[in-house]
Short mmCIF file of C-alpha atoms and ligand atoms in Angstrom, two decimals:
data_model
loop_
_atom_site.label_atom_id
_atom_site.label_comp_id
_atom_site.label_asym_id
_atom_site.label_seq_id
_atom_site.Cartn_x
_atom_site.Cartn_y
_atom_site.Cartn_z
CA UNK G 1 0.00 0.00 0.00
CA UNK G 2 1.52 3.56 -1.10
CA UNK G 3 -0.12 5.72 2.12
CA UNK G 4 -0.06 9.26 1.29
CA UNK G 5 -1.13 11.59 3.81
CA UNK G 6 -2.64 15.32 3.16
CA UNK G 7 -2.31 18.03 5.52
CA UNK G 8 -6.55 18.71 4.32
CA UNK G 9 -9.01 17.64 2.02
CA UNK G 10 -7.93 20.10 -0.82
CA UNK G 11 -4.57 19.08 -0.50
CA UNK G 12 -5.76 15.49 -0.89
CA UNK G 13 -7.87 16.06 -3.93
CA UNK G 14 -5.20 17.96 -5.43
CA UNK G 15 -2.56 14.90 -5.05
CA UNK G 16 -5.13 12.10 -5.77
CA UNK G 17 -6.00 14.51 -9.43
CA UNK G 18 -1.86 14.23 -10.03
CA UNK G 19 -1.76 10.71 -9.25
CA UNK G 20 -4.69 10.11 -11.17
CA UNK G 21 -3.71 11.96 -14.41
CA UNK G 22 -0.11 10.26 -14.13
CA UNK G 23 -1.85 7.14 -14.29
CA UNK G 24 -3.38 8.41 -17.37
CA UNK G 25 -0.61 9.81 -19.24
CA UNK G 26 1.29 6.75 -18.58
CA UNK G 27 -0.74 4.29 -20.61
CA UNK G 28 -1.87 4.31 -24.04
CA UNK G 29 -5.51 2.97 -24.32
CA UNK G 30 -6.93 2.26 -21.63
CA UNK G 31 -10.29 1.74 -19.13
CA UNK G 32 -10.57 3.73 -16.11
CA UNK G 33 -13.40 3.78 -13.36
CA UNK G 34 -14.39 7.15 -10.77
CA UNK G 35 -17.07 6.60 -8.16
CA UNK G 36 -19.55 8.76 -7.27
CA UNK G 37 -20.21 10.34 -3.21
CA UNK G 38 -19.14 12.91 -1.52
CA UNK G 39 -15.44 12.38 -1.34
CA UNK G 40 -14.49 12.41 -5.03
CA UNK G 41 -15.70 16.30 -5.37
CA UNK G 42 -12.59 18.20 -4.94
CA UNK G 43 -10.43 15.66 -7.03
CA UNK G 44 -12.75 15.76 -9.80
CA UNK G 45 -12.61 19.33 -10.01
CA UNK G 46 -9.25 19.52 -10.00
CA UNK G 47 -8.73 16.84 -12.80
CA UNK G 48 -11.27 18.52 -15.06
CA UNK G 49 -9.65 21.94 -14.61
CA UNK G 50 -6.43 19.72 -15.58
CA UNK G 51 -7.51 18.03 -18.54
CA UNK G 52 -9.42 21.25 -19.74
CA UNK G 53 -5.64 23.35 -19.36
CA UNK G 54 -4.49 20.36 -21.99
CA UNK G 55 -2.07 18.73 -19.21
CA UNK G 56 -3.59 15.28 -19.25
CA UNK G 57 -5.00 13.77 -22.46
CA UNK G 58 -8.05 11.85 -22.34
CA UNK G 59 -8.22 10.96 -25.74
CA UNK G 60 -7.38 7.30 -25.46
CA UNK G 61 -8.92 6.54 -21.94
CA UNK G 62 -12.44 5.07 -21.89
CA UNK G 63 -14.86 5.74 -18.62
CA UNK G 64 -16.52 3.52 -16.98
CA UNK G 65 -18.80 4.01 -14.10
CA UNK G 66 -18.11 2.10 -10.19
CA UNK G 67 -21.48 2.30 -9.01
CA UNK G 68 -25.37 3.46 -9.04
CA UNK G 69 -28.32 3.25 -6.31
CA UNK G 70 -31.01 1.12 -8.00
CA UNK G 71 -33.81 3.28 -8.38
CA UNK G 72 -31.78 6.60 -9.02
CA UNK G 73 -31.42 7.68 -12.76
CA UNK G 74 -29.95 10.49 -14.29
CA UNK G 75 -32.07 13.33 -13.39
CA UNK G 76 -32.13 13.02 -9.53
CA UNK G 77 -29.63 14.57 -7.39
CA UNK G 78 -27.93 11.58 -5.49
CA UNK G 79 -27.34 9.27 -8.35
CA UNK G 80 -24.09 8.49 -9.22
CA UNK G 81 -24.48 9.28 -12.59
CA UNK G 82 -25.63 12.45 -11.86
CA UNK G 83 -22.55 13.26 -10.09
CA UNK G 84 -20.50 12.71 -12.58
CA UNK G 85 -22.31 14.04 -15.61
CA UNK G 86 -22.42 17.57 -13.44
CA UNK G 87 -18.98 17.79 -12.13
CA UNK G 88 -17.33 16.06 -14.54
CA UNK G 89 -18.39 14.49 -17.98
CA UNK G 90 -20.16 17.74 -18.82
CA UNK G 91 -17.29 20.04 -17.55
CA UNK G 92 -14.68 18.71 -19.66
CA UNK G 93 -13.78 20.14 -22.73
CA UNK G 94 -12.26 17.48 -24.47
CA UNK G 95 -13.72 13.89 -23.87
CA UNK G 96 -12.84 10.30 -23.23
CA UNK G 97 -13.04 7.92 -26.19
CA UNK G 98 -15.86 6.61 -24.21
CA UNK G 99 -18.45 6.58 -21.86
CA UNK G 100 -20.39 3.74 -19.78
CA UNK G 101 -22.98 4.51 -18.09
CA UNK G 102 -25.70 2.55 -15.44
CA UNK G 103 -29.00 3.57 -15.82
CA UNK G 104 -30.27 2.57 -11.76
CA UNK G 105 -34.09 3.14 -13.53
CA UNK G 106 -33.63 0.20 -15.94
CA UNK G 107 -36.75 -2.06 -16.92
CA UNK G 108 -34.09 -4.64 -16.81
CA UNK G 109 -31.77 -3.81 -14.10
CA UNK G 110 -30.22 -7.15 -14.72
CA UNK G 111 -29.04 -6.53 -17.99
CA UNK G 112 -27.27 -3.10 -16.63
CA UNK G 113 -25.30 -5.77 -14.94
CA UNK G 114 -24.59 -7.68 -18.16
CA UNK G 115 -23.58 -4.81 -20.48
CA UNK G 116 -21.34 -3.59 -17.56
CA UNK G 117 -20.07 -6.76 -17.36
CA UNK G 118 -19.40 -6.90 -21.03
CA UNK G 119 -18.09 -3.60 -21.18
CA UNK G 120 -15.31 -4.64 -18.74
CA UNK G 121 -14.41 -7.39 -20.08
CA UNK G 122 -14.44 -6.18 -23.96
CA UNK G 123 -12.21 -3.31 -22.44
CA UNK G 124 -10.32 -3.73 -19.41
CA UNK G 125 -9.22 -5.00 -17.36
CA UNK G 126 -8.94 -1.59 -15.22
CA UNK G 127 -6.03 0.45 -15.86
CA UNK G 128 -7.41 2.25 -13.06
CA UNK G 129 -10.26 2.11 -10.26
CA UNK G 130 -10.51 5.12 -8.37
CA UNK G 131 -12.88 4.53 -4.89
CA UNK G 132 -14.06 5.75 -2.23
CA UNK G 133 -15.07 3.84 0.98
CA UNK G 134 -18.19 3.89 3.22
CA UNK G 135 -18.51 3.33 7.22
CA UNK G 136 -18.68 -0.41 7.12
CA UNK G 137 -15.85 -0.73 4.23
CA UNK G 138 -17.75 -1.05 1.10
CA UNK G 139 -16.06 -0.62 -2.15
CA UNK G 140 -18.78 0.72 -4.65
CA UNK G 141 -21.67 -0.97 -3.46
CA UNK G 142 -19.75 -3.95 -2.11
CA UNK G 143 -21.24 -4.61 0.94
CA UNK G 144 -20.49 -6.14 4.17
CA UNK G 145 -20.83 -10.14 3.52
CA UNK G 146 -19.95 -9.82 -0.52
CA UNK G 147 -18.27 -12.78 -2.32
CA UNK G 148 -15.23 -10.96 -3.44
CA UNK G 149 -15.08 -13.22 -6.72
CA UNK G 150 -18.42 -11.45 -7.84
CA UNK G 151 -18.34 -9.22 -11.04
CA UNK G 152 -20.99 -6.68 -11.62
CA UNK G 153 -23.53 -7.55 -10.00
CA UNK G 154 -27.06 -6.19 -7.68
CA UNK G 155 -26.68 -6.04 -4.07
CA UNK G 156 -29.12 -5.27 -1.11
CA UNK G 157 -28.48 -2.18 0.68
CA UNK G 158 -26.61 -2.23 4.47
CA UNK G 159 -27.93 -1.12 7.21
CA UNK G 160 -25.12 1.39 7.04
CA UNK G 161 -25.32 2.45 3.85
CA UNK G 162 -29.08 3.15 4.19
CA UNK G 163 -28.87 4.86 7.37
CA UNK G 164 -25.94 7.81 5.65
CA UNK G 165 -27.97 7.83 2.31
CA UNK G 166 -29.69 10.16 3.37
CA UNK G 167 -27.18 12.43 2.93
CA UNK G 168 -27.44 12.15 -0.82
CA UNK G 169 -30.80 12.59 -1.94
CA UNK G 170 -34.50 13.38 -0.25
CA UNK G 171 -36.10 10.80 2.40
CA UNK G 172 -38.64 10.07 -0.37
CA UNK G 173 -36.28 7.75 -1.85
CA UNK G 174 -36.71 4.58 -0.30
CA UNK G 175 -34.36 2.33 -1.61
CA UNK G 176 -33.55 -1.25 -1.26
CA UNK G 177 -30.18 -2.31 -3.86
CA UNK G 178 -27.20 -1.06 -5.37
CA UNK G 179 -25.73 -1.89 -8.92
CA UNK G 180 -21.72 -2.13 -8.55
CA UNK G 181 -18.38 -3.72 -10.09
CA UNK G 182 -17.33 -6.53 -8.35
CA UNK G 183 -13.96 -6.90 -6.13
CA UNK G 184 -12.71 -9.19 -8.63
CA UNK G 185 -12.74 -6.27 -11.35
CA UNK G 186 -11.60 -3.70 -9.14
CA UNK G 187 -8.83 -6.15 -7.62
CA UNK G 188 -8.02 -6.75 -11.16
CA UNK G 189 -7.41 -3.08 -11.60
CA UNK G 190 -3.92 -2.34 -12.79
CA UNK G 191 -3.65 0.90 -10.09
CA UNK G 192 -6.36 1.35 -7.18
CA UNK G 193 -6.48 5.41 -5.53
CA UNK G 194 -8.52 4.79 -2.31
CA UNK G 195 -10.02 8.51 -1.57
CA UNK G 196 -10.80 8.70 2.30
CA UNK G 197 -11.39 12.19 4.90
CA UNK G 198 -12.42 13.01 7.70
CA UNK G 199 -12.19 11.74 11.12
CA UNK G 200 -15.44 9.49 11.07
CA UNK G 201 -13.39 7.36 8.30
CA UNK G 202 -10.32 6.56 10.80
CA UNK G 203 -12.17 3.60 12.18
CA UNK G 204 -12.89 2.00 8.95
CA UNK G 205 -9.12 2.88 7.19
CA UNK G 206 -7.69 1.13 10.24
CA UNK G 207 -9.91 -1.95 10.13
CA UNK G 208 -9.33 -2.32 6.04
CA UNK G 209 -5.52 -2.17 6.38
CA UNK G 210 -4.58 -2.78 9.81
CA UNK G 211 -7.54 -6.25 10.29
CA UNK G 212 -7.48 -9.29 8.76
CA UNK G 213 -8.61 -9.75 5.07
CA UNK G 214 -12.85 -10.60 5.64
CA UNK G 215 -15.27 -9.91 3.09
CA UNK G 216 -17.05 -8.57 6.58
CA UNK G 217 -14.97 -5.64 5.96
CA UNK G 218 -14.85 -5.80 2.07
CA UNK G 219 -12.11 -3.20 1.71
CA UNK G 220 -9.87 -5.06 3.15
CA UNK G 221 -9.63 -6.98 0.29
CA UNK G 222 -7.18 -3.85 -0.80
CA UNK G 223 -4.26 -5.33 1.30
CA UNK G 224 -3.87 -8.03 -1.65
CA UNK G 225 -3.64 -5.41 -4.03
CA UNK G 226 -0.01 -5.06 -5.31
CA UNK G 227 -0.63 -1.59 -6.65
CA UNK G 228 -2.40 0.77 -4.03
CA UNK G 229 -2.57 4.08 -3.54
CA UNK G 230 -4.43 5.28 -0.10
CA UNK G 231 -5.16 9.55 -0.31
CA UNK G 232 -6.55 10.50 2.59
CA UNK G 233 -6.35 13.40 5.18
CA UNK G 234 -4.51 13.80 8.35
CA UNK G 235 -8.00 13.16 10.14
CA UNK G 236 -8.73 10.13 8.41
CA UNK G 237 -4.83 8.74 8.42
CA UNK G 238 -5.20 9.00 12.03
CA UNK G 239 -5.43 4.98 13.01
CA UNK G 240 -3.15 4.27 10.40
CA UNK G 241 -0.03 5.41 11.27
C1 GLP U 1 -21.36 5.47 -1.49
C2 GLP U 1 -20.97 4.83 -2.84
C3 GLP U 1 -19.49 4.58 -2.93
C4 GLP U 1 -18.78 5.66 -2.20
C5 GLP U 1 -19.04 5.49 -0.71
C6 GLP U 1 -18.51 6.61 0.12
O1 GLP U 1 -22.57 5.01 -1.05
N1 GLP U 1 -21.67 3.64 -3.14
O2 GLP U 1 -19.08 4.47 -4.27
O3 GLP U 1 -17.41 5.60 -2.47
O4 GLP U 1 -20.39 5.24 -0.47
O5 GLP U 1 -19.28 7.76 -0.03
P1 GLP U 1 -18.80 9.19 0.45
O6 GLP U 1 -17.68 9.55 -0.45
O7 GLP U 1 -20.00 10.08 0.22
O8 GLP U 1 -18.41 9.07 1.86
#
């Protein structure tokens, strides 16, 4: 695990956006994955405002989404996809080769699995899977309990997660699964940047890095991964030094 600790969270959004576009400029064509949440904000900003200024080319790298609450499409503040059509995909000035997309309203939310699942495999595996984590260590919507051999796949909702959802979008939502890459394409991700702030995240960091490898705690899956990066503030690194 490469442990980089920021002083704050712009300082850690600026160094996960150079790590990031490194990554980037450092392979030819390639497949890359962002999540959606709160954390990501300040490095996407900063990597749009980069590619826009011409310093990191896009031109070869295609997207592909992490995650999406089932239920959520497009439209509604909250969804994934929302995030990152707003703060980045619609920012940028130049644009990836290409774009993939879950649609959390599908008829057939199965088949958003499949063509995810096909997407990855037609084009990966990951260069690069950027994530952030939630309380009880899930990895996109890899919750507590998750086979980590899974690919994409639909997964019910933690208790955790749908206690802090909340945060995301009105109390009218009630929702019940997630759609989500599986560990065994994000472990199969060439680089992994694990995003993290803020002192209620200590407890989980130290658990994922510092506990033993249970899919109880599905981010701890990360210790296996050969080529880690973990950004995170000085209130988040604090049970990890
Ligand atoms: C969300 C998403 C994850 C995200 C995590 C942390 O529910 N499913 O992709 O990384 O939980 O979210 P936040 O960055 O808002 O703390």
């Amino acid at each position: 695990m490469n442990l980089i600790v920021c002083k704050n969270y712009d300082e850690m959004s600026k160094k996960a956006a150079e790590v990031i576009a490194e990554c980037i400029s450092a392979a030819g064509e390639q497949l890359v994955s962002f999540p959606g949440g709160d954390t990501p904000l300040g490095m996407v900003n900063v990597f749009t405002e980069m590619v826009n200024k011409g310093k990191v080319d896009i031109s070869r790298t295609r997207f592909v989404q992490l995650d999406e609450w089932v239920g959520l499409g497009e439209q509604e503040y909250g969804s994934c996809v929302k995030f990152l059509n707003d703060n980045l995909l619609n920012k940028l000035q130049y644009s990836f080769f290409d774009t993939h997309l879950i649609n959390g309203l599908a008829a057939d939310i199965q088949n958003e699995c499949t063509r995810l699942n096909e997407y990855i495999e037609h084009f990966g595996p990951l260069a690069l899977s950027v994530l952030g984590i939630g309380l009880n260590g899930h990895l996109g919507f890899n919750e507590d309990g998750v086979d980590f051999e899974n690919n994409a796949h639909i997964i019910p909702l933690s208790e955790t997660t749908k206690k802090v959802m909340g945060k995301y979008f009105d109390k009218e939502h009630v929702l019940e699964y997630g759609i989500t890459q599986g560990l065994k394409q994000i472990m199969a991700a060439k680089t992994v940047v694990l995003l993290a702030n803020g002192a209620h995240k200590a407890a989980i960091l130290k658990k994922t890095f510092k506990g033993p490898v249970t899919n109880t705690v599905p981010s701890s899956i990360l210790q296996q991964h050969n080529n880690c990066f973990v950004i995170v503030d000085s209130e988040a690194a604090k049970e990890l030094r």
